[in-house]
CSV table of C-alpha atoms and ligand atoms in Angstrom, one decimal:
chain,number,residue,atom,x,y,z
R,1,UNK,CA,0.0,0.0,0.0
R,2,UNK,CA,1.4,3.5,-0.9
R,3,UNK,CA,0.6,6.7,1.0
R,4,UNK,CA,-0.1,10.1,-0.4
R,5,UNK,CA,0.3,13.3,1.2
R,6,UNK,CA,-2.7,15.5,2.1
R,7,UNK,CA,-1.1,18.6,0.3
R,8,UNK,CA,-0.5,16.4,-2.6
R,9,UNK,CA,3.2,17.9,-3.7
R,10,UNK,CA,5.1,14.9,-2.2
R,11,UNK,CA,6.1,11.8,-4.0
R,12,UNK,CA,3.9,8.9,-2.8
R,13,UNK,CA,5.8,7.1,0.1
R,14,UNK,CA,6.0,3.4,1.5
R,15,UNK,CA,4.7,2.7,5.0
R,16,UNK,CA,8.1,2.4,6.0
R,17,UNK,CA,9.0,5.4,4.4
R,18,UNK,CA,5.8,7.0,6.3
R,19,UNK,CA,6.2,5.5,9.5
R,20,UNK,CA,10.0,6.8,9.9
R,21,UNK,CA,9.3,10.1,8.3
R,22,UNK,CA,6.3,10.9,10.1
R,23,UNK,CA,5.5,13.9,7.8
R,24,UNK,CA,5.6,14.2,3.8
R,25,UNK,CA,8.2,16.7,2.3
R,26,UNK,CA,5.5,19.2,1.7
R,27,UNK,CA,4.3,18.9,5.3
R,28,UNK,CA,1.7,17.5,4.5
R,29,UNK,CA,-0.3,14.2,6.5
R,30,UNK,CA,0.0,10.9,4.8
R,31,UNK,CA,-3.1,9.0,3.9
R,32,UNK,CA,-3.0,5.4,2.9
R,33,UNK,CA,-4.2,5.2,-0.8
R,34,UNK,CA,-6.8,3.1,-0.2
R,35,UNK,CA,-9.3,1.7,2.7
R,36,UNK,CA,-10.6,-1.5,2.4
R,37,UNK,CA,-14.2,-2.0,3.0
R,38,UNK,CA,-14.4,-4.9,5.2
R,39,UNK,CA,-16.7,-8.0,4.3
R,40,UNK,CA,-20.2,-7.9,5.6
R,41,UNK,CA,-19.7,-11.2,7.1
R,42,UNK,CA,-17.5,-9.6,10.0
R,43,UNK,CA,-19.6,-7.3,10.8
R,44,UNK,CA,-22.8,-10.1,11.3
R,45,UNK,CA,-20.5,-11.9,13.8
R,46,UNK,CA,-17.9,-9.7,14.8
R,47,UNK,CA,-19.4,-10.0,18.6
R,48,UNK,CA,-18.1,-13.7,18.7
R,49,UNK,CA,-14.6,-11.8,18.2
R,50,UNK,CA,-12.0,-11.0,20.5
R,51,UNK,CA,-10.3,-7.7,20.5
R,52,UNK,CA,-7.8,-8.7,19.2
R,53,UNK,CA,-8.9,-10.9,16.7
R,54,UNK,CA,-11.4,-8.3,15.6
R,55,UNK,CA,-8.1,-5.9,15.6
R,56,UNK,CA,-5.8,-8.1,13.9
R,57,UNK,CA,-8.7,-7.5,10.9
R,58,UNK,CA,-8.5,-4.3,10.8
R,59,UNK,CA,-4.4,-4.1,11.1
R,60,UNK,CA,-4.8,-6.4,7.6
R,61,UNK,CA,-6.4,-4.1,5.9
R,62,UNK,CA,-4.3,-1.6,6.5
R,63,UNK,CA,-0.8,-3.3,6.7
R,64,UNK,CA,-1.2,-6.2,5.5
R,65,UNK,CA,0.1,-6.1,2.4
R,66,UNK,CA,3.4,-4.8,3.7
R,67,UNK,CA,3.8,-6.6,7.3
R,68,UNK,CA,3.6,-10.7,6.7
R,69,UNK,CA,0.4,-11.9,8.6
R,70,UNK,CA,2.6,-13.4,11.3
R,71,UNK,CA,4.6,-10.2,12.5
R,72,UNK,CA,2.0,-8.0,12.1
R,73,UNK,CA,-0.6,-10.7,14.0
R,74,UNK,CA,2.3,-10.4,17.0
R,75,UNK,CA,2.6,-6.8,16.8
R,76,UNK,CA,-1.6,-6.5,17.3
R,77,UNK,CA,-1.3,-8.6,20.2
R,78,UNK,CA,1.4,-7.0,21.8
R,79,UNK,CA,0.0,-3.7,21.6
R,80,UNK,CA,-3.6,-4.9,23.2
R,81,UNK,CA,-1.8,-6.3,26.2
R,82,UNK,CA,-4.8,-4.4,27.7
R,83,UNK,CA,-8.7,-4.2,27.1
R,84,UNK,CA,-10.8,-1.0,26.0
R,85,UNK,CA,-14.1,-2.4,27.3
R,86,UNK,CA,-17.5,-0.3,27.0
R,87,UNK,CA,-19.5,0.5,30.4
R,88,UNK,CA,-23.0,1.8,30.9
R,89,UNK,CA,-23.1,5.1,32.4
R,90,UNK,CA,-27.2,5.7,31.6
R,91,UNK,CA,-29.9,3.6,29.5
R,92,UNK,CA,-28.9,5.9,26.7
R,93,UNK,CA,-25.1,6.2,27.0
R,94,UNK,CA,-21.7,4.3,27.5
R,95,UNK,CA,-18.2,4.9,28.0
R,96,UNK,CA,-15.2,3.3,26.0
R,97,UNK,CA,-12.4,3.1,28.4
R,98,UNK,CA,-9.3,3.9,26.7
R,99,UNK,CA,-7.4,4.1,29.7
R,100,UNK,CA,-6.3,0.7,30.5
R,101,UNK,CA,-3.1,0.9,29.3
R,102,UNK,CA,0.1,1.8,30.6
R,103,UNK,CA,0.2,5.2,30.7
R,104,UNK,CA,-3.8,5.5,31.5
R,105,UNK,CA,-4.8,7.6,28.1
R,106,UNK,CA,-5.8,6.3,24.7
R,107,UNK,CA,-2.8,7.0,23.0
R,108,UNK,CA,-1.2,4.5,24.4
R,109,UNK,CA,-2.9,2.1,21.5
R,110,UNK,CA,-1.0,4.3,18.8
R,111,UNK,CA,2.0,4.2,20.5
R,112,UNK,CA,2.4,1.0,21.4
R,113,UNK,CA,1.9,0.1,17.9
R,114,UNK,CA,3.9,2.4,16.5
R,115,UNK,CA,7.0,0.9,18.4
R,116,UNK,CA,6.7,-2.8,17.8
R,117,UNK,CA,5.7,-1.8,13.6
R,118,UNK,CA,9.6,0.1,13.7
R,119,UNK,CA,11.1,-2.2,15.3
R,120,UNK,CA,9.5,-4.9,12.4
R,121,UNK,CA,11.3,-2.6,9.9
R,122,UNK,CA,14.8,-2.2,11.6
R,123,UNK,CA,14.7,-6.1,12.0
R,124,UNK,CA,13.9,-6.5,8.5
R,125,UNK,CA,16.8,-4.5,7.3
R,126,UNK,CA,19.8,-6.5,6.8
R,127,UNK,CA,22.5,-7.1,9.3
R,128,UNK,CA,25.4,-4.2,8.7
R,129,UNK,CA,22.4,-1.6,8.6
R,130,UNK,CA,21.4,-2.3,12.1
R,131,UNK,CA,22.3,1.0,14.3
R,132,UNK,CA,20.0,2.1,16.4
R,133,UNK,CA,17.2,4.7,15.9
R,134,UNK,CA,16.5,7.6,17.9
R,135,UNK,CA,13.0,8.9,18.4
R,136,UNK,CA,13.4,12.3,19.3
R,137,UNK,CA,9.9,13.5,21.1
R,138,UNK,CA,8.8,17.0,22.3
R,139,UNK,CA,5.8,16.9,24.7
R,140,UNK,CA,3.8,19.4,26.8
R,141,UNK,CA,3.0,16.3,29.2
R,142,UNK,CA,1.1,13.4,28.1
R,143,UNK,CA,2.4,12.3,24.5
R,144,UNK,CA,5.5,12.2,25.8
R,145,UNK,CA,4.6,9.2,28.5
R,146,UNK,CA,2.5,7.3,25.8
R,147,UNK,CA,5.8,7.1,23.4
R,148,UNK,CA,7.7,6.0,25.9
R,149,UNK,CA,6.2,3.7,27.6
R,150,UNK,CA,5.4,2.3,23.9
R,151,UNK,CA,8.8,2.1,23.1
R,152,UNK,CA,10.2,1.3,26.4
R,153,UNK,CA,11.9,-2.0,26.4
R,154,UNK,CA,12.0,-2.3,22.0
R,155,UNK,CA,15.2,-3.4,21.2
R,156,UNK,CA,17.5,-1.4,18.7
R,157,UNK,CA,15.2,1.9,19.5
R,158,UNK,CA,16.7,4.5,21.6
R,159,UNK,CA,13.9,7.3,23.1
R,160,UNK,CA,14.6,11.1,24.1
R,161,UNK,CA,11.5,12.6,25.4
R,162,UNK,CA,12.1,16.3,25.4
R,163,UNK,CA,9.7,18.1,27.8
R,164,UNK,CA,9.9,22.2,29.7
R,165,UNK,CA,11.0,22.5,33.0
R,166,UNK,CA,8.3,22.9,35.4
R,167,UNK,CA,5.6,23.2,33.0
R,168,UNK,CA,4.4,19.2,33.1
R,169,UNK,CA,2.2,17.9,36.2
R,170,UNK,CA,4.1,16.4,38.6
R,171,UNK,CA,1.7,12.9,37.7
R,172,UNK,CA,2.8,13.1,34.0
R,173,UNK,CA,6.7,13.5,34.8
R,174,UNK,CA,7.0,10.6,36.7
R,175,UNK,CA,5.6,8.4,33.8
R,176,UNK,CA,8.7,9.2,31.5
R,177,UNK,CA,11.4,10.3,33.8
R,178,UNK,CA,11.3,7.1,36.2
R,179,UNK,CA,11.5,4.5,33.4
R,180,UNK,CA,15.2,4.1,32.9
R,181,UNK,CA,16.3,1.3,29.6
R,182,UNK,CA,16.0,2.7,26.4
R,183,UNK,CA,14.3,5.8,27.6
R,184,UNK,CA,16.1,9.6,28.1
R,185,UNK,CA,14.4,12.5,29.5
R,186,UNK,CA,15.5,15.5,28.9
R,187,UNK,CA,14.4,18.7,31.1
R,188,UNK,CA,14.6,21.5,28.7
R,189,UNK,CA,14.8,25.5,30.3
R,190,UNK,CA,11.8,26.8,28.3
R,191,UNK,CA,8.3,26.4,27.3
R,192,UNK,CA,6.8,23.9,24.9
R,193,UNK,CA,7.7,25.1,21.7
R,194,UNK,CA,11.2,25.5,22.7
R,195,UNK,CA,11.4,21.7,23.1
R,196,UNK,CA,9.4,21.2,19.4
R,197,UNK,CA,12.3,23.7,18.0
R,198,UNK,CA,15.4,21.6,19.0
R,199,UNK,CA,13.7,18.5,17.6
R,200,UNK,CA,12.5,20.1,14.1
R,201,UNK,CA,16.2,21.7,14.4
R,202,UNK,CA,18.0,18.2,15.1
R,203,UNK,CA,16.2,16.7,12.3
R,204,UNK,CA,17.4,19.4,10.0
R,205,UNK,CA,20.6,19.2,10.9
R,206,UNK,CA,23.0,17.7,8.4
R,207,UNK,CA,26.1,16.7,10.7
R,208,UNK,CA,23.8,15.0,13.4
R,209,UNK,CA,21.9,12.5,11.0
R,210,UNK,CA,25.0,11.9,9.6
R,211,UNK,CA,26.3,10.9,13.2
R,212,UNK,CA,22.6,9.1,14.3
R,213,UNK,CA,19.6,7.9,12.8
R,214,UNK,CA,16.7,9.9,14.0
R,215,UNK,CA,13.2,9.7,13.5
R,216,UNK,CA,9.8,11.1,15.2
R,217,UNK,CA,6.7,9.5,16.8
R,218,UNK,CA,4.4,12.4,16.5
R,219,UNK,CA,0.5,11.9,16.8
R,220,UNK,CA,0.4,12.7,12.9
R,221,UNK,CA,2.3,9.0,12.3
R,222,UNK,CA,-0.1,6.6,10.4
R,223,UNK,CA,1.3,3.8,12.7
R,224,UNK,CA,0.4,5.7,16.3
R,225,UNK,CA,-3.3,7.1,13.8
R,226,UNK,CA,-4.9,4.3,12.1
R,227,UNK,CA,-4.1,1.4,15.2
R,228,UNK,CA,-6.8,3.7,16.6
R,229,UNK,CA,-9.4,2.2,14.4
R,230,UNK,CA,-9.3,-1.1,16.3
R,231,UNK,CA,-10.9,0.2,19.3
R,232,UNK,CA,-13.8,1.3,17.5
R,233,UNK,CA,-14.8,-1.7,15.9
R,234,UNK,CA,-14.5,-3.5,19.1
R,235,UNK,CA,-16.5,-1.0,20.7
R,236,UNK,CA,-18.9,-2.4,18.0
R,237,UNK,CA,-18.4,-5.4,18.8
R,238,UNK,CA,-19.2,-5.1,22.7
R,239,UNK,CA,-22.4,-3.1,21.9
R,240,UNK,CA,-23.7,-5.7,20.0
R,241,UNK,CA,-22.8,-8.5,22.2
R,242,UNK,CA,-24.9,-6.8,25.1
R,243,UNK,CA,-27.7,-5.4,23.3
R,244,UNK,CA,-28.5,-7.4,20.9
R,245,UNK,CA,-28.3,-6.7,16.7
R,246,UNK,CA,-31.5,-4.3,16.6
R,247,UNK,CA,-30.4,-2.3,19.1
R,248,UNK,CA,-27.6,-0.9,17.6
R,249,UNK,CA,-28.9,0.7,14.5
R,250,UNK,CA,-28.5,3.7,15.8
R,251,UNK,CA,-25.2,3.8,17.2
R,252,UNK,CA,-24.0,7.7,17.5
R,253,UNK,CA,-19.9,7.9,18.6
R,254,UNK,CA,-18.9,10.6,20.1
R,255,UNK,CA,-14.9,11.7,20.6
R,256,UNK,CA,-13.7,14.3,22.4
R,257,UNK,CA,-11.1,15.8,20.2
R,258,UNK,CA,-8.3,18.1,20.1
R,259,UNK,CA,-5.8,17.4,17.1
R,260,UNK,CA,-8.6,15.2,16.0
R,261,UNK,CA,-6.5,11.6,15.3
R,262,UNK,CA,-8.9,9.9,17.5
R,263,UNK,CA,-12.0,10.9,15.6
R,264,UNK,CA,-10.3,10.4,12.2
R,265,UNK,CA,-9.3,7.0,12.7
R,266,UNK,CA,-12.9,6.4,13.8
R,267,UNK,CA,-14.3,7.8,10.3
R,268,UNK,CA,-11.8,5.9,8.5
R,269,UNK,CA,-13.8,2.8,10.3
R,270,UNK,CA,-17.1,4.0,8.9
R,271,UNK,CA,-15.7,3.7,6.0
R,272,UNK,CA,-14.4,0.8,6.0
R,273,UNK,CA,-18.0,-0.5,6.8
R,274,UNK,CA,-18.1,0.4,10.5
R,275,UNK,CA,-21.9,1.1,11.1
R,276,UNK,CA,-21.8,3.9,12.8
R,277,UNK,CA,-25.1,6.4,12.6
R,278,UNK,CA,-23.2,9.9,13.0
R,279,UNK,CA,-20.3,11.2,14.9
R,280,UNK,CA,-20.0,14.0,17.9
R,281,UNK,CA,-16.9,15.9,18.1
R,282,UNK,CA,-16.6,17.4,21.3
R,283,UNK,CA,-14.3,20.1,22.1
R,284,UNK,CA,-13.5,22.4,24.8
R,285,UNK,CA,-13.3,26.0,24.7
R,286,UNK,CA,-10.8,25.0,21.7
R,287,UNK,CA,-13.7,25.2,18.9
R,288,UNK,CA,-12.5,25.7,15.8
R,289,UNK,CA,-13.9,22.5,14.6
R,290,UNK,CA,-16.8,23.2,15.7
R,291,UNK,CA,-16.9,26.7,14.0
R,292,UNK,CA,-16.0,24.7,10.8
R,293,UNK,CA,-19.2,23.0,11.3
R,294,UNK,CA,-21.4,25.8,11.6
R,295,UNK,CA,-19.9,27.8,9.1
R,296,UNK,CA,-18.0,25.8,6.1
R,297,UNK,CA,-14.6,27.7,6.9
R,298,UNK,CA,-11.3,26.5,9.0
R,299,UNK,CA,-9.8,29.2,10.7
R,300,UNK,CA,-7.5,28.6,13.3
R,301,UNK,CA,-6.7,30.5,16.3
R,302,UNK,CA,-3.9,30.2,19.1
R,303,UNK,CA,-5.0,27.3,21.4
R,304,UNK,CA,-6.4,28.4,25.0
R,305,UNK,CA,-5.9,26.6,28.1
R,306,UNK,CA,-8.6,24.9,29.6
R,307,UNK,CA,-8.7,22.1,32.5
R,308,UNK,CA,-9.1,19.5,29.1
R,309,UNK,CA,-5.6,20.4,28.4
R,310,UNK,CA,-4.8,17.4,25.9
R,311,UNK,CA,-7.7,19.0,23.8
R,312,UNK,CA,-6.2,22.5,23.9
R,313,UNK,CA,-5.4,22.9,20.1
R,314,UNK,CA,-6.1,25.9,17.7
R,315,UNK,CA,-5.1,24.4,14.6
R,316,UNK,CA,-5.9,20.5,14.5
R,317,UNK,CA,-3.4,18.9,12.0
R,318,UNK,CA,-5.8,16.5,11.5
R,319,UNK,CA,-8.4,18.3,9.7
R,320,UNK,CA,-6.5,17.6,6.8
R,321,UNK,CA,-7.1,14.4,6.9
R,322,UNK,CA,-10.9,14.6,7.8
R,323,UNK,CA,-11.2,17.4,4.9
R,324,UNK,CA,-9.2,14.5,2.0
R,325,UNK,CA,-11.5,11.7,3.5
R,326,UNK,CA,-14.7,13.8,2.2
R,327,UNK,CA,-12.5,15.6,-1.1
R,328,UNK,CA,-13.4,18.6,1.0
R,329,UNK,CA,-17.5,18.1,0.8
R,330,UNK,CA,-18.6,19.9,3.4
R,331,UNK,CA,-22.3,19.2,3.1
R,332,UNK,CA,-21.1,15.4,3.3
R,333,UNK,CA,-19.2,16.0,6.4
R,334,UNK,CA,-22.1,18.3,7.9
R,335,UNK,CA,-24.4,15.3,7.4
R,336,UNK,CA,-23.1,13.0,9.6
R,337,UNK,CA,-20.8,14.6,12.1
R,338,UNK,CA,-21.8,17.2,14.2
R,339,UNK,CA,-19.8,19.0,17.4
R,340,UNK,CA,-20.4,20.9,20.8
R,341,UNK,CA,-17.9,23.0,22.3
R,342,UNK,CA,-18.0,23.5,26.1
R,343,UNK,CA,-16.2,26.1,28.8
R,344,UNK,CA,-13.9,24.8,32.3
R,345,UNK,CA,-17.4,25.7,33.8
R,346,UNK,CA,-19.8,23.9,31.6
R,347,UNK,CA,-17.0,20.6,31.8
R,348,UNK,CA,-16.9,21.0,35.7
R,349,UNK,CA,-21.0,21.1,36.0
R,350,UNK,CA,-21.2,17.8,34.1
R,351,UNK,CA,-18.5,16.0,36.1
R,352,UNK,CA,-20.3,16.7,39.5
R,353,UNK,CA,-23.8,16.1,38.0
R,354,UNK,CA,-22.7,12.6,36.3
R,355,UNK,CA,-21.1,11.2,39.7
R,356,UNK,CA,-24.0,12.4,41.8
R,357,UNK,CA,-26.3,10.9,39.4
R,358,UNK,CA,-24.9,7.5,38.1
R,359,UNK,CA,-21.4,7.3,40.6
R,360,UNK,CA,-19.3,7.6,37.4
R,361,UNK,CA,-16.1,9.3,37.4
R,362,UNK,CA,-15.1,11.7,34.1
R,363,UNK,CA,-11.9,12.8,33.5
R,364,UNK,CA,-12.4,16.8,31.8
R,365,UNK,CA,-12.1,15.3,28.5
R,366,UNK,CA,-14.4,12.3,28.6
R,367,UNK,CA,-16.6,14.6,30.6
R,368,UNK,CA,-17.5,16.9,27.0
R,369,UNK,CA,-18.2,13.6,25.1
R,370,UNK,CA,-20.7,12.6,27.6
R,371,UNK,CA,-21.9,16.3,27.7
R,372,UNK,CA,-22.5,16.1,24.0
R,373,UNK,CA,-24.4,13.1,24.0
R,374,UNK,CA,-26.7,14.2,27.1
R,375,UNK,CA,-27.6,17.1,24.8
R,376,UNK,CA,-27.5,15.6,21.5
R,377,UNK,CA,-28.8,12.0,21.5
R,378,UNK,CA,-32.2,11.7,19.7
R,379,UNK,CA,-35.0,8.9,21.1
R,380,UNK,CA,-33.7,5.7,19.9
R,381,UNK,CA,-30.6,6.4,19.5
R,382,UNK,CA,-27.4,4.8,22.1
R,383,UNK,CA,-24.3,7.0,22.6
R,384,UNK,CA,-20.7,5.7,23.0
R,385,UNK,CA,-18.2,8.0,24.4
R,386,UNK,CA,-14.0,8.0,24.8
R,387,UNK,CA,-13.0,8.4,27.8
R,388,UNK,CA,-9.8,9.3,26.8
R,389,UNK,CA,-7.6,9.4,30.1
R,390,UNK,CA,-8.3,8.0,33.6
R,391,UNK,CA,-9.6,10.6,35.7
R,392,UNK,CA,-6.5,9.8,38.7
R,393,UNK,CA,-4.8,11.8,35.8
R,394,UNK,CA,-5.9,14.5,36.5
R,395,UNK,CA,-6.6,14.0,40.3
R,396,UNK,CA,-6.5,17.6,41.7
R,397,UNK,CA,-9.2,19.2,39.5
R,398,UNK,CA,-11.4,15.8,39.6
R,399,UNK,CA,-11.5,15.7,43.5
R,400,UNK,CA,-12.2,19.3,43.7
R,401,UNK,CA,-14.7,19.1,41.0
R,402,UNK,CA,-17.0,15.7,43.0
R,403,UNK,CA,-15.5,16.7,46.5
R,404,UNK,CA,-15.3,13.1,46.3
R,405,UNK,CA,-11.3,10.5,46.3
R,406,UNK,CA,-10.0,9.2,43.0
R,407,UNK,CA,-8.1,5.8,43.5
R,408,UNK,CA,-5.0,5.9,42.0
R,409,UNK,CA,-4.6,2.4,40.2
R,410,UNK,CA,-1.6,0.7,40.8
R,411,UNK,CA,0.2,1.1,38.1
R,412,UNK,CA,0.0,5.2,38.1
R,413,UNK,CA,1.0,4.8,41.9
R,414,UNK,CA,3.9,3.0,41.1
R,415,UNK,CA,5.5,5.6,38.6
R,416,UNK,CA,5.2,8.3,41.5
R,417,UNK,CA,7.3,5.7,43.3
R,418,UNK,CA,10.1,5.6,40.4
R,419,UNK,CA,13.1,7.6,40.5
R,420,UNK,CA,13.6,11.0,38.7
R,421,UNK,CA,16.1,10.5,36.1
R,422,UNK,CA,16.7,13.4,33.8
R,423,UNK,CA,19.1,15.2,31.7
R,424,UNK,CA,18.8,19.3,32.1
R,425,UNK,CA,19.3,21.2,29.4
R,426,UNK,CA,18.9,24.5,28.0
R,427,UNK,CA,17.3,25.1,25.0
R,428,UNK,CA,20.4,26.4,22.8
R,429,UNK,CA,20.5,24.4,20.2
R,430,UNK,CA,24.2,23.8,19.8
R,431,UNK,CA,24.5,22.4,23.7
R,432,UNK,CA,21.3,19.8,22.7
R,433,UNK,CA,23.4,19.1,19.3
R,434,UNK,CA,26.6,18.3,21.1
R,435,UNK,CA,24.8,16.1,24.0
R,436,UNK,CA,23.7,13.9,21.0
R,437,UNK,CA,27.2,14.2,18.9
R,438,UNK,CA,28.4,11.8,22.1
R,439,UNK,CA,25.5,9.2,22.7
J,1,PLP,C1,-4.6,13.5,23.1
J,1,PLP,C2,-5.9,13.5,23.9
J,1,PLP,C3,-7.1,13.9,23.4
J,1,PLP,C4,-7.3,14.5,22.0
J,1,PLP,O1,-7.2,13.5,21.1
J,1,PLP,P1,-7.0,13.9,19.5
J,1,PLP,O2,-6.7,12.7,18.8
J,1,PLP,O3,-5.8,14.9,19.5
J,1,PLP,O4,-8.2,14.6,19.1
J,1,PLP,C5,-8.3,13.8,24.3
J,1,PLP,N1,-8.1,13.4,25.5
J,1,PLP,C6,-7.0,13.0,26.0
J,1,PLP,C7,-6.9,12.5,27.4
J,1,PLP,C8,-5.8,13.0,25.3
J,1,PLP,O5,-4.6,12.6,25.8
């Protein structure tokens, strides 16, 4: 399968090619050429499927003809070490857990997968080619413990997780600075996009590629965005399995979204066959998707901070890709995906009102997917929400919000247990350059 770029003024790439460039030369997203339409005969017994199995499906479709069937089998099951099962909240709606993995969020699917498909390439590579790769990742907090937990432990890959000095919760430190292995931190004097500079600038830079091979693991990848997909067809699955076949006509999904990967990948499921009635975006105070909606133009702003902070983006990157699914028809996209945009105070009011009322615990994101559905859902219809990260993520706010305790599972408690380990830097280019020159 080749990939295309969605600004169309890149030569068409392999998947390896995609997967270790992240990004086509023109900057624009890759898409895969083509998406298989999956036989009606999974879909009328999919709920006799596992996960995984139901996964492993999906995967083929996408990679199959470029991963043999037994790698790319392992690599599925690796990356659902953990389940993404769907829970009742109310008659009407249900939550899809994505935050049974390591690093409690959803995107540890995407990254897990990501990890074990480059390894699959360095392996396949023949013997004198086989130095090591360097991801090189910026984060503002929780990408950066998804991508390296995912990689942590993948032979022949070597992980520097670049994040700003004081400017990461305390909670999403610990979950890349205490691993150790094949994992770096790097504590960078600055903000953010400081951090995002020195890797675009390290990947520009002549001499240092020479001396390493580097590579990124940014949302944008088509390995960490279409592994996404599986989840959704599960969720299927699960629905079906407890309600029975006419229930679900009228499923409606609904994704709280901030660079939108985790929505795309679910309309990329549609159309592979996935019946799915209509899709919610939900967004915080960050609405420019949802102005798109309303109005038919994309205009993005500078992101604003809000208590959903993984869904504070102005400018999703995704759109792209949600704009090349439909060839830019807007009335097509109007008519089956609509959005809701909700402020700190509107997200906080429907946290408190779903635990007094059903004993559920939101996190701020999930908590403007369920809002969306509350609002939205028709008679008839049964909504599906992500709940994108565990609410012991974001433990302060939660608590304050339900004056009520979040658990901690276990394995968040035992990251606050780890070690610091980090590297300080500041963020001159040359002094990050020359820390590299000697690994
Ligand atoms: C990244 C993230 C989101 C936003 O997902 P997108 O794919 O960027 O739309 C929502 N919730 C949580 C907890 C996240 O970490």
């Amino acid at each position: 399968m080749k990939y295309y770029s969605t600004n169309k003024k890149a030569p068409v790439a392999t998947l390896e090619k995609a997967v270790v460039k992240g990004l086509a030369e023109d900057r624009g997203l890759y898409m895969p050429e083509r998406i298989k339409p999956l036989p009606a005969s999974f879909f009328e017994n999919i709920e006799q499927l596992s996960f995984q199995e139901i996964a492993y499906t999906v995967a083929d479709a996408f990679f199959g003809e470029d991963v043999d069937a037994e790698s790319l089998k392992k690599i599925v099951y690796d990356t659902l070490s953990f389940d993404c099962p769907v829970v009742r909240v109310t008659d009407q709606i249900y939550s899809l857990e994505l935050f049974h993995g390591p690093t409690l969020a959803f995107k540890d699917v995407g990254a897990r997968f990501m990890a074990r498909l480059l390894q699959y390439f360095i392996n396949a590579k023949n013997s004198d080619d086989q130095g090591l790769v360097n991801v090189l990742v910026a984060t503002s907090g929780d990408t950066g413990s998804a991508v390296a937990n995912g990689f942590l432990g993948v032979d022949g890959i070597h992980v520097y997780v670049l994040y700003p000095k004081g400017k990461v919760s305390p909670i999403q430190e610990c979950q890349f600075t205490t691993l150790g292995q094949n994992i770096t931190a790097v504590e960078v004097d600055g903000v953010f996009d400081d951090c995002q500079a020195l890797v675009k600038n390290a990947f520009m830079d002549e001499e240092l590629n020479q001396h390493m091979k580097l590579t990124s693991a940014n949302s944008i990848n088509v390995a960490r965005f279409l592994p996404q997909a599986f989840y959704y067809f599960n969720a299927y699955a699960r629905m079906k399995e407890a309600l029975g076949s006419s229930a679900i006509d009228n499923l409606v999904m609904c994704v709280p979204s901030g660079n939108f990967g985790n929505i795309c990948s679910a309309l990329f499921g549609r159309k592979m066959g996935l019946p799915i009635r209509r899709f919610i975006a939900a967004n915080n105070a960050n609405d420019i998707f949802y102005h798109y909606l309303l109005t038919g133009k994309y205009e993005p702003k500078a992101s604003k901070q809000t208590i959903a902070n993984a869904m504070d983006v102005g400018d999703p990157s995704n759109f792209a890709r949600i704009y090349d699914l439909h060839q830019g028809n807007y009335e097509e996209i109007v008519s089956y995906i609509s959005g809701a945009t909700y402020t700190d105070e509107q997200i906080r009011k429907i946290m408190k009102d779903c635990f007094n009322k059903t004993g559920y615990i939101l996190d701020p994101h999930g908590a403007c997917g369920f809002r969306a559905l509350s609002e939205q859902l028709l008679p008839g219809e049964v909504g599906v929400f992500c709940e994108t990260a565990h609410p012991a993520k974001f433990k302060d706010t939660v608590e304050a919000v339900i004056q009520s305790e979040v658990a901690i599972p276990d394995r968040l408690a035992a990251f606050m247990r780890g070690t610091k380990q980090s590297i300080s830097l500041s963020k001159d280019f040359a002094e990050f350059k020359s820390f590299l020159m000697k690994r």
